[in-house]
Amino acid sequence: MASFDSLPAPVDQADLTQQVEAVPITPSVLKTMRISKVFHDNKHSISSLAYDTSGQVCITTSPDESLHLYDCCYGRLRKTLFSKKYGADLARFTHHSNNIIYASAKGNDHALRYLSLHDNQYLMYFAGHEQQVVGLQMSPVDDTFLSAARDRTVRLWDLKSPHCQGIMHLPEAQSRPCIAFDPYGLIFAVGLDQSQSIRLYDVKNFDAGPFSTFQLDTALCQLTDSATAPQWTGVKCSPDGKQLLIITQSDSHFVLDAYTGAIQYRLMGHVPIIDSRGDEVTFSPDGRFVLAGSQDGAVCIWQLGQPEASKTSTLQPLCTLEGHLDPTKIVGFNPRYMLLGTGCTDLALWEPENLR
């Protein structure tokens, strides 16, 4: 498998481009992506996909109570674990490739679990949420992590303590907050669907409230020519920290300037995912492309280019990858290798045709 140089810390776009020069992520390369391996290990749709920081392994969860650990370099299943009592969702690697955190997926126990993949032993539980956890993000720089739940709270945790380090209570109408760390681990964003706003917080001082808020309802209604703005299902930060991606359950996703909140791009051309959870859309590791799953099983790829000042550009896909027969609800680009992971009930690994 071809690899590109690691991205140890967020850098400017020019530096990112230099680092991936060994195998550049270009339109011509992306257009040749083909499925190199398919895994039929799940009975139900895959609900989450995450890579470790080395890119050598990835893990999936599913409503069938399973966690599957895959070797990305050799294209094989390494281990299967089960969480039959609590279910498993939103698995995320810590900064150790043998350890993960994940959310409960059934019952009334909404604790987060810190699991050693090496011996399948729990290292710690993080209790506090009273309803389903819908967002879980590990800090890119240390052992802190964020969780968001339908109980209208966002909580900050540390792997070294079972106790919540901080809690944020959201407005009553918010039922599915979206969360994302910036690549420096200094700031996090909270997307609020009901109010159509993004709030930015200082990790070290988030009790003071947001230092910036982007109110987007009017702009989104104007762009979509609709009386109501689209339902949000996820928020993500670009690898260089300069853009925010709003994932919606409509025919459009949106890319924003992370400093001003200006909407730079409206991404169209995919078939909206029914019951989207936001995990079907991602940035490429260099931040120059956005990839999204589609209800028809395709993967759409947009090239962002240079945004126009004071104008929102509507983009159609640069190309569309065909492979899944069922809706592609999971899309994740490996952070170190020229490898794309997508999921419906099956997990597919994609590589450029000339590098297979």
XYZ file of C-alpha atoms in Angstrom:
356
model
C 0.000 0.000 0.000
C 1.332 3.426 -0.874
C 1.699 5.803 2.052
C 2.184 9.510 2.344
C 4.215 11.341 4.945
C 2.592 11.605 8.357
C 0.797 14.737 9.468
C 1.979 15.029 13.088
C 0.474 18.461 13.695
C -1.821 20.908 11.933
C 0.021 23.029 9.421
C -0.753 25.474 6.660
C -2.225 24.227 3.402
C 1.105 24.635 1.585
C 2.885 22.479 4.147
C 0.163 19.852 3.979
C 0.579 19.641 0.227
C 4.338 19.162 0.576
C 3.879 16.398 3.136
C 1.629 14.291 0.928
C 3.848 14.816 -2.112
C 4.971 11.174 -2.104
C 1.461 10.126 -3.113
C -0.397 13.360 -3.853
C -4.142 13.412 -3.406
C -5.141 14.715 -6.819
C -8.334 14.585 -8.880
C -6.775 12.049 -11.228
C -5.793 9.777 -8.327
C -9.189 10.009 -6.635
C -10.984 9.208 -9.873
C -9.129 5.882 -10.048
C -10.075 4.749 -6.529
C -11.359 1.176 -6.635
C -12.453 -1.297 -3.975
C -9.517 -3.522 -3.061
C -11.096 -5.421 -0.160
C -14.610 -6.058 1.163
C -15.420 -7.424 4.622
C -18.777 -9.087 5.307
C -18.486 -9.235 9.087
C -21.635 -7.418 10.215
C -25.275 -8.402 10.462
C -26.422 -4.769 10.553
C -25.196 -1.485 9.111
C -21.849 -0.189 10.338
C -22.470 2.723 12.703
C -18.955 4.147 13.091
C -15.453 3.891 11.648
C -12.258 5.259 13.179
C -8.530 5.008 12.432
C -5.704 5.110 14.921
C -3.170 7.915 14.510
C -0.716 5.663 12.650
C -3.361 4.709 10.088
C -2.355 1.065 10.425
C -5.607 -0.111 12.008
C -9.245 0.902 12.018
C -12.227 -0.119 14.106
C -15.941 -0.306 13.366
C -19.081 -0.625 15.461
C -22.527 -1.898 14.554
C -25.966 -2.327 16.157
C -25.209 -6.071 16.114
C -23.156 -5.337 19.301
C -19.821 -5.992 17.579
C -16.541 -4.140 17.324
C -14.249 -5.211 14.485
C -10.562 -4.295 14.407
C -8.977 -4.292 10.940
C -5.384 -4.187 9.753
C -5.267 -1.469 7.084
C -1.804 -2.397 5.821
C -2.579 -6.057 5.142
C -6.305 -5.713 4.525
C -7.498 -8.275 7.031
C -9.687 -8.629 10.099
C -7.469 -8.638 13.155
C -9.984 -9.088 15.975
C -13.701 -9.166 16.773
C -15.046 -8.069 20.151
C -18.593 -7.915 21.471
C -20.376 -5.568 23.845
C -23.581 -7.535 24.220
C -24.798 -5.993 27.467
C -24.405 -2.349 26.484
C -24.014 -2.365 22.713
C -21.309 -0.305 21.027
C -21.262 2.928 19.055
C -18.949 5.817 18.166
C -15.698 3.946 18.823
C -12.671 6.259 18.838
C -9.002 5.439 19.306
C -7.107 7.162 22.075
C -3.477 8.049 21.354
C -2.612 4.402 21.923
C -3.573 2.036 19.118
C -4.566 -0.694 21.600
C -7.082 1.474 23.465
C -10.441 2.911 22.466
C -13.351 4.782 23.971
C -16.893 4.100 22.838
C -20.502 4.876 23.682
C -23.198 2.532 24.909
C -25.878 1.799 22.347
C -28.720 0.143 24.230
C -30.468 0.093 27.565
C -30.465 2.902 30.103
C -26.734 2.851 30.753
C -25.314 5.781 28.806
C -21.790 5.557 30.203
C -18.742 5.824 27.976
C -16.291 2.943 28.094
C -12.501 2.935 27.934
C -11.425 -0.441 26.549
C -8.113 -2.199 26.051
C -8.218 -4.042 22.734
C -5.181 -6.068 23.751
C -6.938 -8.075 26.470
C -10.564 -6.911 26.063
C -10.581 -5.372 29.541
C -12.274 -2.148 30.575
C -9.866 0.440 31.893
C -12.473 2.940 33.071
C -16.110 4.006 32.828
C -17.272 7.575 32.347
C -20.794 8.006 33.736
C -22.889 11.154 33.638
C -24.988 11.326 30.506
C -28.661 10.580 31.086
C -29.643 9.955 27.466
C -28.084 8.539 24.293
C -24.620 9.817 23.417
C -24.655 11.135 19.845
C -21.151 12.595 19.579
C -17.724 11.482 20.801
C -14.428 13.121 19.857
C -10.899 12.541 21.132
C -8.616 15.552 21.417
C -5.949 15.411 18.702
C -3.197 16.424 21.137
C -3.847 14.971 24.609
C -6.008 12.615 26.691
C -9.068 14.837 26.910
C -12.202 14.061 24.951
C -15.673 15.462 24.329
C -19.070 13.807 24.379
C -22.479 15.132 23.397
C -25.822 13.542 24.198
C -29.546 13.865 23.726
C -29.759 15.044 27.346
C -28.698 18.434 25.918
C -25.246 18.398 27.463
C -21.701 18.463 26.163
C -19.129 17.060 28.567
C -15.349 17.323 28.720
C -13.457 14.309 30.088
C -9.921 13.148 30.769
C -8.863 9.511 30.350
C -7.145 9.661 33.724
C -10.351 10.337 35.672
C -13.860 8.838 35.670
C -15.285 12.212 36.640
C -16.459 14.793 34.151
C -14.007 17.704 33.917
C -16.656 20.125 32.731
C -20.245 20.212 31.550
C -22.122 22.501 29.215
C -25.924 22.684 29.324
C -27.479 23.501 25.974
C -30.797 25.238 25.225
C -33.793 23.013 25.877
C -34.780 22.656 22.214
C -31.444 21.100 21.238
C -31.735 17.314 21.022
C -28.720 16.351 18.899
C -25.692 18.610 19.412
C -22.769 18.162 16.998
C -19.186 18.489 18.252
C -15.719 18.812 16.712
C -12.210 19.610 17.948
C -9.979 21.908 15.964
C -6.737 20.148 14.871
C -4.695 21.967 17.521
C -6.868 20.742 20.391
C -7.312 24.332 21.589
C -10.849 24.998 20.392
C -13.972 22.951 19.934
C -17.120 23.668 17.975
C -20.677 22.844 18.971
C -23.264 22.787 16.212
C -26.863 23.377 17.268
C -29.388 22.229 14.715
C -32.488 23.849 16.179
C -30.938 27.316 16.323
C -28.805 26.732 13.186
C -25.724 28.080 14.922
C -22.134 27.086 15.603
C -20.509 28.062 18.872
C -16.742 28.081 19.323
C -15.235 27.431 22.753
C -11.786 27.656 24.288
C -11.030 24.186 25.685
C -9.237 25.667 28.705
C -12.010 28.139 29.486
C -15.238 26.828 28.020
C -17.160 27.580 31.233
C -16.941 31.220 30.166
C -19.182 30.454 27.205
C -18.491 30.661 23.474
C -15.977 33.227 22.313
C -17.631 33.271 18.893
C -21.045 32.274 17.522
C -22.027 31.898 13.873
C -25.766 32.297 13.302
C -26.498 30.598 9.982
C -30.263 30.111 9.716
C -30.929 33.090 7.429
C -27.991 32.366 5.132
C -28.857 28.674 4.834
C -32.516 29.390 4.091
C -31.494 31.819 1.358
C -29.053 29.345 -0.174
C -31.538 26.487 -0.179
C -34.505 28.696 -1.125
C -36.471 27.190 1.724
C -38.474 28.533 4.639
C -36.636 26.164 6.962
C -32.925 25.412 7.017
C -31.763 21.775 6.572
C -31.375 19.456 9.546
C -27.785 19.184 10.748
C -26.277 15.802 11.583
C -22.591 16.636 12.039
C -19.873 19.279 12.214
C -16.238 18.666 11.281
C -13.094 20.781 11.224
C -10.680 20.748 8.296
C -7.146 19.384 8.828
C -5.651 22.894 8.716
C -8.299 24.345 11.033
C -9.402 26.985 8.550
C -12.768 25.537 7.570
C -15.805 23.951 9.181
C -18.012 21.392 7.467
C -21.732 21.261 8.248
C -23.239 17.882 7.390
C -26.981 17.835 6.811
C -29.747 15.380 6.079
C -30.655 17.319 2.935
C -29.264 17.439 -0.597
C -26.563 19.885 0.552
C -23.545 20.011 2.837
C -21.811 23.305 3.603
C -18.200 24.441 4.066
C -17.618 27.532 6.211
C -14.729 29.852 6.933
C -13.804 28.830 10.490
C -12.814 32.395 11.409
C -15.755 34.373 10.048
C -18.546 31.831 9.625
C -18.992 32.820 5.987
C -20.415 29.969 3.895
C -17.850 29.265 1.186
C -19.304 26.200 -0.530
C -22.578 24.401 -0.954
C -21.896 20.782 -1.880
C -24.586 19.083 -3.957
C -25.010 16.041 -6.181
C -25.441 13.243 -3.648
C -28.670 11.509 -2.651
C -29.454 12.439 0.982
C -28.856 9.664 3.483
C -31.974 8.595 5.348
C -31.328 8.705 9.110
C -27.929 10.312 8.560
C -25.697 10.630 11.632
C -22.967 12.716 10.025
C -20.405 9.917 9.721
C -20.856 9.654 5.960
C -18.947 12.870 5.198
C -15.266 13.664 5.725
C -12.372 15.837 4.595
C -9.416 14.321 2.794
C -6.230 14.435 4.938
C -4.934 17.448 2.998
C -8.247 19.285 3.364
C -8.639 19.959 -0.358
C -11.476 17.495 -0.948
C -14.705 16.491 0.761
C -16.034 12.949 0.393
C -19.602 11.936 1.190
C -21.711 8.819 1.110
C -25.014 8.698 -0.712
C -28.326 6.890 -0.267
C -27.787 5.174 -3.642
C -24.540 3.572 -2.400
C -22.170 5.959 -4.159
C -19.362 8.091 -2.729
C -19.255 11.669 -4.029
C -16.019 13.678 -4.058
C -15.843 17.484 -4.265
C -12.719 19.577 -4.861
C -12.799 22.762 -2.798
C -10.241 24.951 -4.580
C -9.881 28.636 -3.701
C -13.055 30.150 -2.177
C -14.466 33.300 -3.740
C -14.693 36.354 -1.498
C -18.212 37.265 -0.331
C -19.784 34.523 -2.422
C -20.948 30.965 -1.849
C -19.950 28.586 -4.633
C -22.232 25.652 -5.409
C -20.148 22.597 -6.267
C -21.097 19.383 -8.022
C -18.986 16.250 -7.471
C -15.609 16.066 -9.143
C -16.298 12.348 -9.451
C -18.500 9.620 -8.025
C -17.249 6.239 -6.843
C -19.608 3.300 -7.318
C -19.372 0.182 -5.184
C -21.969 -0.294 -2.449
C -25.436 -1.637 -3.172
C -26.866 -0.166 0.043
C -26.617 3.404 1.396
C -23.048 4.430 2.174
C -23.500 5.659 5.745
C -19.828 5.599 6.738
C -16.913 7.314 4.955
C -13.439 7.720 6.444
C -10.139 8.643 4.774
C -7.083 7.024 6.335
C -4.898 9.752 7.919
C -1.586 8.213 6.790
C -2.216 5.951 3.799
C -3.858 6.425 0.430
C -6.790 4.349 1.635
C -10.485 5.094 1.891
C -12.882 3.167 4.110
C -16.624 3.126 3.433
C -19.431 1.182 4.996
C -22.996 0.007 4.646
C -23.468 -3.435 6.183
C -20.115 -4.326 4.617
C -16.821 -2.490 5.036
C -15.004 -1.633 1.807
C -11.392 -0.475 1.516
C -10.493 1.581 -1.554
C -7.119 2.309 -3.167
C -6.037 4.031 -6.397
C -6.188 1.537 -9.234
C -2.536 1.889 -10.236
C -1.345 1.360 -6.639
C -3.277 -1.808 -5.867
